[in-house]
Short mmCIF file of C-alpha atoms in Angstrom, two decimals:
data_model
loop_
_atom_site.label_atom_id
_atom_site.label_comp_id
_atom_site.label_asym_id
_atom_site.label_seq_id
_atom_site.Cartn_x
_atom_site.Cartn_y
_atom_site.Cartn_z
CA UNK U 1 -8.85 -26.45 -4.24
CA UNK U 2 -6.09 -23.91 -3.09
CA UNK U 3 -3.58 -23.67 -5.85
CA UNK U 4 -0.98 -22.15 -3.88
CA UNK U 5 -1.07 -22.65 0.27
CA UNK U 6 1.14 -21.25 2.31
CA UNK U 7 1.05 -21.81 6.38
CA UNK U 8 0.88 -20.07 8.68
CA UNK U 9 -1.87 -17.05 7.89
CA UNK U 10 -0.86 -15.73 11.62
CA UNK U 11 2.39 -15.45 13.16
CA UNK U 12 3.16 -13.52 16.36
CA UNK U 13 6.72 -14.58 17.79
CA UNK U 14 9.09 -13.00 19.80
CA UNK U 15 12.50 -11.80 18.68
CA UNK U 16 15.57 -14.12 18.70
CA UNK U 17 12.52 -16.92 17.78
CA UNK U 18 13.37 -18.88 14.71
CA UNK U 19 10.16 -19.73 12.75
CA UNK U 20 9.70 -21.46 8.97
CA UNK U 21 6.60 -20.43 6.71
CA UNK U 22 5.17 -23.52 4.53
CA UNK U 23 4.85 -23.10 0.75
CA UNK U 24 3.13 -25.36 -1.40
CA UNK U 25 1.62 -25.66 -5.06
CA UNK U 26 -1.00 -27.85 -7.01
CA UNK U 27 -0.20 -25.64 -10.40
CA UNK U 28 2.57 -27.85 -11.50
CA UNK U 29 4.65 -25.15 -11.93
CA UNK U 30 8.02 -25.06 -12.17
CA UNK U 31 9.20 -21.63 -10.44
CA UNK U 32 8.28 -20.64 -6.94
CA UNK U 33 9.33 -17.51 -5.30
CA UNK U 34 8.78 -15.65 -2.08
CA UNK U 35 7.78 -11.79 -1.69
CA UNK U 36 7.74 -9.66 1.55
CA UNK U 37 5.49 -7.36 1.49
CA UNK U 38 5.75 -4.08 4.07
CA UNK U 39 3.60 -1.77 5.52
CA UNK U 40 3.45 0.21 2.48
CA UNK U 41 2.16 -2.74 0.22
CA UNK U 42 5.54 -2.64 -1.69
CA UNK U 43 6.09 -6.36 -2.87
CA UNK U 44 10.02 -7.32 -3.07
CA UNK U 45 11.33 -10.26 -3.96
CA UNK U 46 13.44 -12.11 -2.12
CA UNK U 47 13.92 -15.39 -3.47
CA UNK U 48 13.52 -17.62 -6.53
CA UNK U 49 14.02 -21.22 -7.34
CA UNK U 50 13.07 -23.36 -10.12
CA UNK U 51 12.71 -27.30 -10.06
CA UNK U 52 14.75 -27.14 -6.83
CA UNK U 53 17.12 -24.86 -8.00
CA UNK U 54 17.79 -20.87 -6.44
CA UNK U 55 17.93 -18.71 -9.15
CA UNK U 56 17.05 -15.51 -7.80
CA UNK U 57 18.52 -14.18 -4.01
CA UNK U 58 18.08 -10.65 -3.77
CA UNK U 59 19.92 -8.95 -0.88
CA UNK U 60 18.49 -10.77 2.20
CA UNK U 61 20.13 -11.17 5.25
CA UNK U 62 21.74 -14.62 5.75
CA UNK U 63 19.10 -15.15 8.99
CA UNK U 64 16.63 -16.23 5.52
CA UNK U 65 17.15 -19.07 4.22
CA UNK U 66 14.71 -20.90 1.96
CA UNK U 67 14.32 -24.45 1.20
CA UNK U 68 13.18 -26.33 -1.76
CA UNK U 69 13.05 -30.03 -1.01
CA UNK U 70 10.64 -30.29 -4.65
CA UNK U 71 9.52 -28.63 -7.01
CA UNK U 72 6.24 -28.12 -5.67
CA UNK U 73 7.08 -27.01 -2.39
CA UNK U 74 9.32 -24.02 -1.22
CA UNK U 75 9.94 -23.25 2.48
CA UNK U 76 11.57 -20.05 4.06
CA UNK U 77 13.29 -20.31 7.55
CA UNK U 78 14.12 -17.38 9.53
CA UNK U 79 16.65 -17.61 12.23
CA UNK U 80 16.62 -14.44 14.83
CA UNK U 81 14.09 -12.89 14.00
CA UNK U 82 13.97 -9.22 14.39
CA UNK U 83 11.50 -6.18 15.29
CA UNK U 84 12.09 -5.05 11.37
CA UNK U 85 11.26 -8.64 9.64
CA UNK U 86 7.59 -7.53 10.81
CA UNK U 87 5.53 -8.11 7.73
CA UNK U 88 3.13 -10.26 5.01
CA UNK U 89 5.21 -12.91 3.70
CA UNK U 90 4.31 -14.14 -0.01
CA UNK U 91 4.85 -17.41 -1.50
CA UNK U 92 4.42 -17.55 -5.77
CA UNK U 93 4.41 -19.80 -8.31
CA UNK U 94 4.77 -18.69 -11.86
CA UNK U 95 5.18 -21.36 -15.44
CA UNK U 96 6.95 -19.43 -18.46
CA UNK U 97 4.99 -19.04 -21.36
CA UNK U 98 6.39 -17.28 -24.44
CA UNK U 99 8.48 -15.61 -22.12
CA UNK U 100 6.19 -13.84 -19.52
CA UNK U 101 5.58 -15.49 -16.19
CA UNK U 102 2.39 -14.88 -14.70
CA UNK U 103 2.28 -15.23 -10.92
CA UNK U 104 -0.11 -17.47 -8.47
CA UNK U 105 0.47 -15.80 -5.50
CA UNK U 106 -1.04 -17.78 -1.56
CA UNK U 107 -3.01 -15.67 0.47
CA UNK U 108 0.24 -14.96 2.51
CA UNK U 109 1.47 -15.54 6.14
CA UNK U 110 1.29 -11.90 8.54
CA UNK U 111 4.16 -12.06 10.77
CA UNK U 112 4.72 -9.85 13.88
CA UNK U 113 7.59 -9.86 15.55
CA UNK U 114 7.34 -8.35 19.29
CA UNK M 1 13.71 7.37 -6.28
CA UNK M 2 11.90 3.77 -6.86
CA UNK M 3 12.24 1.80 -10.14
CA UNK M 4 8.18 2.06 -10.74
CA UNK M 5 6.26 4.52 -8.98
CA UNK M 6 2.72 4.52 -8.44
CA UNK M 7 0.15 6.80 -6.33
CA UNK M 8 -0.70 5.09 -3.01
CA UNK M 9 -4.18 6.63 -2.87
CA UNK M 10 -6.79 6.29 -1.33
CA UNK M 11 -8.80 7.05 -4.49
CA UNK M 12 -12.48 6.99 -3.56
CA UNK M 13 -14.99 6.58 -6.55
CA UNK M 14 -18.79 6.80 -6.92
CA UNK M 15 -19.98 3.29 -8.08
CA UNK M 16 -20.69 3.61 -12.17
CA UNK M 17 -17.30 5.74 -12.09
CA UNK M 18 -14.57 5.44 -14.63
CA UNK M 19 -11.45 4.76 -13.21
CA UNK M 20 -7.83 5.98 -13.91
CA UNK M 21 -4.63 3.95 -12.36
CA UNK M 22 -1.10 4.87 -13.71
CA UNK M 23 2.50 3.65 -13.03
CA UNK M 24 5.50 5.26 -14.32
CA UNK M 25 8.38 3.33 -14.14
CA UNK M 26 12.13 4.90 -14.88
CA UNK M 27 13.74 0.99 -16.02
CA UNK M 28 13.16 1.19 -20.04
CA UNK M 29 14.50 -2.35 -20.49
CA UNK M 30 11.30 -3.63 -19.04
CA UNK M 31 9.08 -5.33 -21.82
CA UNK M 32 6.44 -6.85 -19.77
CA UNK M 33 3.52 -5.04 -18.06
CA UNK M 34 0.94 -6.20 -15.71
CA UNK M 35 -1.93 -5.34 -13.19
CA UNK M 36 -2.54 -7.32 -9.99
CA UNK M 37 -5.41 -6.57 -7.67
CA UNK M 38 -4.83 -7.26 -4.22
CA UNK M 39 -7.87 -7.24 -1.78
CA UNK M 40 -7.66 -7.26 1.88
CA UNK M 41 -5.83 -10.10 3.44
CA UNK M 42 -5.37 -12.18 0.25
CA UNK M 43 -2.88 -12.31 -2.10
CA UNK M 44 -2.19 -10.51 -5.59
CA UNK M 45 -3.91 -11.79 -8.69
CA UNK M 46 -2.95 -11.03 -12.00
CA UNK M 47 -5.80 -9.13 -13.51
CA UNK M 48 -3.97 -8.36 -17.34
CA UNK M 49 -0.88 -7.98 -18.88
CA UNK M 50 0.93 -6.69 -22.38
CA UNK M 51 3.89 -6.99 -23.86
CA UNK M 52 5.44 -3.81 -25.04
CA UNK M 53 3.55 -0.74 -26.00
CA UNK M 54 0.07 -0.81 -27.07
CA UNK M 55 -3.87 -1.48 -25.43
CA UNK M 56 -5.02 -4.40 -24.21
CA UNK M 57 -9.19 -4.92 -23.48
CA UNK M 58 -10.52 -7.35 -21.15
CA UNK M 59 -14.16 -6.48 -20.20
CA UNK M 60 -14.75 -3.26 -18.21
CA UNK M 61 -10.79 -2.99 -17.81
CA UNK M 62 -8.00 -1.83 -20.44
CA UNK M 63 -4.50 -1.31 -20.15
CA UNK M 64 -2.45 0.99 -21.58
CA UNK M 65 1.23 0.72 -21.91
CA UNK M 66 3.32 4.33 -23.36
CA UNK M 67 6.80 3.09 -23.79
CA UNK M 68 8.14 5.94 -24.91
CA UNK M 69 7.11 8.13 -21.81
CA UNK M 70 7.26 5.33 -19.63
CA UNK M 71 3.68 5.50 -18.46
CA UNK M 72 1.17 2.51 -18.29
CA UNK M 73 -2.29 2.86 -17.36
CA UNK M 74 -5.32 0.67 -16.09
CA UNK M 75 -8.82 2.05 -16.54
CA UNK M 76 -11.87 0.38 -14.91
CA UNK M 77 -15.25 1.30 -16.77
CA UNK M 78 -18.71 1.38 -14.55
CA UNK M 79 -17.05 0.68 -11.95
CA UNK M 80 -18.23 -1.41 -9.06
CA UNK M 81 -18.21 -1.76 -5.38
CA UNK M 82 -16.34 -5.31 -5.62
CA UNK M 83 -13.20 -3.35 -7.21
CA UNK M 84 -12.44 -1.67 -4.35
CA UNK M 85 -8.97 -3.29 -3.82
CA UNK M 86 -5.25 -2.63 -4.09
CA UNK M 87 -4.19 -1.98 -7.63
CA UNK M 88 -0.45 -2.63 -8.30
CA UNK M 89 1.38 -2.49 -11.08
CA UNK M 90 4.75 -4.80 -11.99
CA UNK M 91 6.69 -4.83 -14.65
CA UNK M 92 9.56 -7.88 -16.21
CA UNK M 93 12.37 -7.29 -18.53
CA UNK M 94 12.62 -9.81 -21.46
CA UNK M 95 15.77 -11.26 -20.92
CA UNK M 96 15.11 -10.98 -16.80
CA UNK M 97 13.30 -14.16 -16.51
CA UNK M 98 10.55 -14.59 -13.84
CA UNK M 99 11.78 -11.15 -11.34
CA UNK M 100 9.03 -8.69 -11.24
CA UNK M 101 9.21 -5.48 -9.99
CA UNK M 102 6.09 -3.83 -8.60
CA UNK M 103 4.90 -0.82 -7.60
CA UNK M 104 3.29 0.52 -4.38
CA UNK M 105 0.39 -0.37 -5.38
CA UNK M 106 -3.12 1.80 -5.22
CA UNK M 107 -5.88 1.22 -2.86
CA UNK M 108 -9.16 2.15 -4.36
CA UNK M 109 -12.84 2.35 -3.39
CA UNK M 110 -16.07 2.33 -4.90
CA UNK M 111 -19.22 3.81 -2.82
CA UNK M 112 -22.19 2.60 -3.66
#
């Protein structure tokens, strides 16, 4: 049972496309986050929420804009896409314990923007 | 210059082999320290972490965190060909909440 499923793997659009990625977890966690993840594996995150709420929103263009209509699920919309949002797209889901958060990260959606 | 740095590899290994992976990281707020291994096409999973300086032991894998030269370590012993992943390191300050910030990450392979 997938703890953390994120759809699409696969995404091949064309620019100016707007396209969401699906997010869900069966952890029960409270905190989900998304990660992009470029050609040179470096993971950055992007954005944060817990129980509904955005918490973290690092410096992403406004075309990103993530959704959170539960706690257990957290969507990302991209509007215009562009050549340079080419890239693995990571959803995570972390619960605090004695202040460390250890991640449960999907298997990530690949999206190629042409 | 990058908040944790980490050699991208490849690093190519005979199977048996022990292993060597290091970070360095320049942020000396961060408290938490961690090692995810990433295989093709999947996502990161967290393999260990520690809190602070010290070594931490978890089968044929140890990490190693130097606070005071900013250096952490993971070392695989008799190594195998099912490690051959990504290694990357991330780091969390205390007071920072959930935000990790990771390195590059490693890719390493074990010949059989």
């Amino acid at each position: 049972d997938t703890a953390v499923s994120q759809t699409p793997k696969y995404l091949v659009t064309q620019m100016g496309n707007d396209k969401s990625i699906k997010c869900e977890q069966n952890l029960g966690h409270d905190t989900m986050y998304w990660y992009k993840q470029d050609s040179k594996k470096f993971l950055k995150i992007m954005f944060s929420y817990n129980n509904k709420e955005l918490i973290i929103n690092e410096t992403v263009p406004n075309r990103f804009s993530p959704k959170s209509p539960d706690k257990a699920h957290l969507n990302l919309h991209i509007n215009s896409l562009e050549l340079g949002d080419s890239a693995v797209y990571f959803c995570a889901s972390s619960q605090e314990d004695r202040g460390f958060y250890g991640y449960t990260f999907g298997s990530g959606t690949r999206l190629t923007v042409v | 210059q990058k908040e944790v740095e980490q050699d991208p590899g490849p690093l190519s290994v005979p199977e048996g082999a022990i292993v060597s992976l290091n970070c360095t990281y320049s942020n000396s707020a961060f408290q938490y320290f961690m090692w995810y291994r990433q295989y093709s096409r999947k996502g990161p999973e967290l393999l260990m972490y520690t809190y602070s300086s010290g070594n931490k032991e978890d089968g044929r894998f140890t990490a190693q965190v130097d606070k005071s030269s900013k250096y952490i370590s993971l070392f695989i012993r008799d190594s195998q060909p099912s490690d051959s992943a990504t290694y990357l390191c991330a780091m969390s300050e205390f007071n920072a909440g959930n935000m990790l910030t990771f390195g590059g990450g490693t890719r390493l392979m074990v010949k059989p």
